[in-house]
Amino acid sequence: MKNDIININVETLLPQRRPFIFIDKLVECTQDFAKTVFNIKPDNILVIDNVLSEAGLMENIAQTCAARIGYLNRKGGKGVSIGVIGSVKNFEIKMLPAANQTIETHIKVLNVFASITMVEAIVKLNDEIIATGEMKVSEQ
């Protein structure tokens, strides 16, 4: 499954459009897990004082969730759906990544009920965990 995913343009999986794209590549995706990478550009809309803001990290996690849903929908013959962040819990940031750095975001599905998915997220920079938390997203 990995080789198939590596060559997919993430913009075909997301409802967002530039300049509001916060992932570059969906690296891995299963029913219960997704991994994305994002190279932070200095001119990104949520880069403030040369670092990706807290809101940028949250949006990166949300778009990792959206890419997972978009990929699974695509495999199931459905289109891209719009998602909404329902809640964020235990969000902890150890450091904000700087422009020109690449972060890796992992989400693990904890629970799915109807169109609501609860995930545990880990954001890494150079294999070091820089942010963690839980997010509830609703597929519209």
XYZ file of C-alpha atoms in Angstrom:
140
model
C 0.000 0.000 0.000
C 2.858 2.453 0.719
C 4.076 2.720 -2.893
C 0.567 3.588 -4.071
C 0.242 6.392 -1.535
C 3.640 7.984 -2.094
C 2.680 9.130 -5.593
C -0.675 10.727 -4.726
C -1.037 14.494 -4.903
C -2.375 15.329 -1.419
C -4.451 18.177 -2.826
C -6.688 15.532 -4.419
C -7.401 14.150 -0.935
C -8.094 17.442 0.871
C -10.889 20.000 0.672
C -8.361 22.780 1.466
C -6.524 24.678 -1.253
C -3.324 26.714 -1.314
C -2.235 28.730 0.543
C -3.919 26.683 3.284
C -2.238 23.295 2.717
C -0.308 21.977 5.736
C 0.881 18.573 4.498
C 3.057 17.722 1.509
C 2.759 13.978 1.289
C 0.688 11.118 2.641
C 3.375 8.552 3.379
C 1.322 5.759 4.925
C -2.376 5.102 5.433
C -4.478 2.280 6.831
C -7.927 2.135 8.362
C -6.429 2.975 11.780
C -3.268 4.978 11.034
C -1.859 7.711 8.804
C 1.516 9.396 8.457
C 2.244 12.634 6.596
C 5.235 14.897 6.057
C 5.270 18.667 5.753
C 8.163 20.921 4.788
C 7.458 24.273 6.399
C 7.923 27.129 3.949
C 8.975 30.555 5.303
C 6.036 32.230 3.527
C 3.432 29.825 4.949
C 0.351 31.684 6.128
C 0.746 30.360 9.718
C 4.510 30.836 10.038
C 5.072 33.648 12.527
C 8.537 34.909 13.442
C 10.041 32.095 11.332
C 8.271 29.249 13.217
C 5.091 27.327 12.494
C 2.509 28.593 14.967
C 0.432 26.476 17.343
C -2.512 26.899 14.967
C -0.311 25.628 12.130
C 0.537 22.482 14.090
C -3.154 21.870 14.823
C -4.037 22.392 11.174
C -1.275 19.970 10.173
C -2.832 17.309 12.427
C -6.326 18.058 11.116
C -5.128 17.783 7.512
C -3.409 14.491 8.292
C -6.837 13.281 9.464
C -8.446 14.704 6.316
C -5.862 13.033 4.053
C -6.579 9.680 5.726
C -10.314 10.099 5.206
C -9.791 11.360 1.654
C -7.581 8.397 0.791
C -9.995 5.850 2.268
C -12.938 7.567 0.532
C -11.044 7.504 -2.755
C -10.364 3.771 -2.366
C -14.078 3.306 -1.638
C -15.151 5.248 -4.722
C -16.261 8.366 -2.820
C -15.123 11.938 -3.217
C -13.350 14.316 -0.865
C -15.438 15.345 2.107
C -15.212 18.414 4.277
C -14.133 17.856 7.853
C -14.544 19.953 10.959
C -12.423 19.912 14.116
C -14.847 19.001 16.891
C -12.454 19.173 19.816
C -8.812 19.103 20.816
C -7.739 17.427 24.040
C -4.407 17.223 25.885
C -2.606 19.191 23.160
C 0.996 19.654 24.269
C 3.696 21.420 22.303
C 7.302 20.840 23.303
C 8.687 23.091 20.570
C 7.550 24.922 17.466
C 9.304 23.852 14.263
C 11.111 26.503 12.233
C 10.650 27.397 8.608
C 12.540 25.081 6.229
C 12.241 22.148 8.630
C 10.237 19.037 7.824
C 7.826 17.548 10.326
C 6.288 14.092 10.318
C 2.788 13.637 11.724
C 1.311 10.339 12.861
C -2.327 9.812 13.731
C -3.746 6.692 15.315
C -7.512 6.204 15.264
C -8.833 5.685 18.782
C -12.539 5.529 18.032
C -15.009 6.041 15.189
C -18.692 6.730 15.728
C -20.799 7.509 12.663
C -18.957 10.404 10.960
C -16.871 11.334 14.023
C -13.301 10.094 14.397
C -11.143 10.484 17.509
C -7.392 10.298 16.910
C -4.212 10.420 18.910
C -1.580 12.560 17.185
C 2.184 12.745 17.416
C 4.233 15.333 15.528
C 7.950 14.668 15.124
C 10.940 16.688 14.003
C 14.052 14.621 13.252
C 12.508 11.649 15.116
C 11.971 13.794 18.234
C 8.388 14.257 19.451
C 7.543 17.961 19.411
C 3.748 17.852 19.863
C 1.081 15.407 20.994
C -2.636 15.469 21.556
C -6.039 14.084 20.695
C -8.376 15.497 18.095
C -11.970 14.761 17.270
C -12.903 15.412 13.637
C -16.286 15.187 12.023
C -16.741 14.329 8.366
C -19.473 16.449 6.776
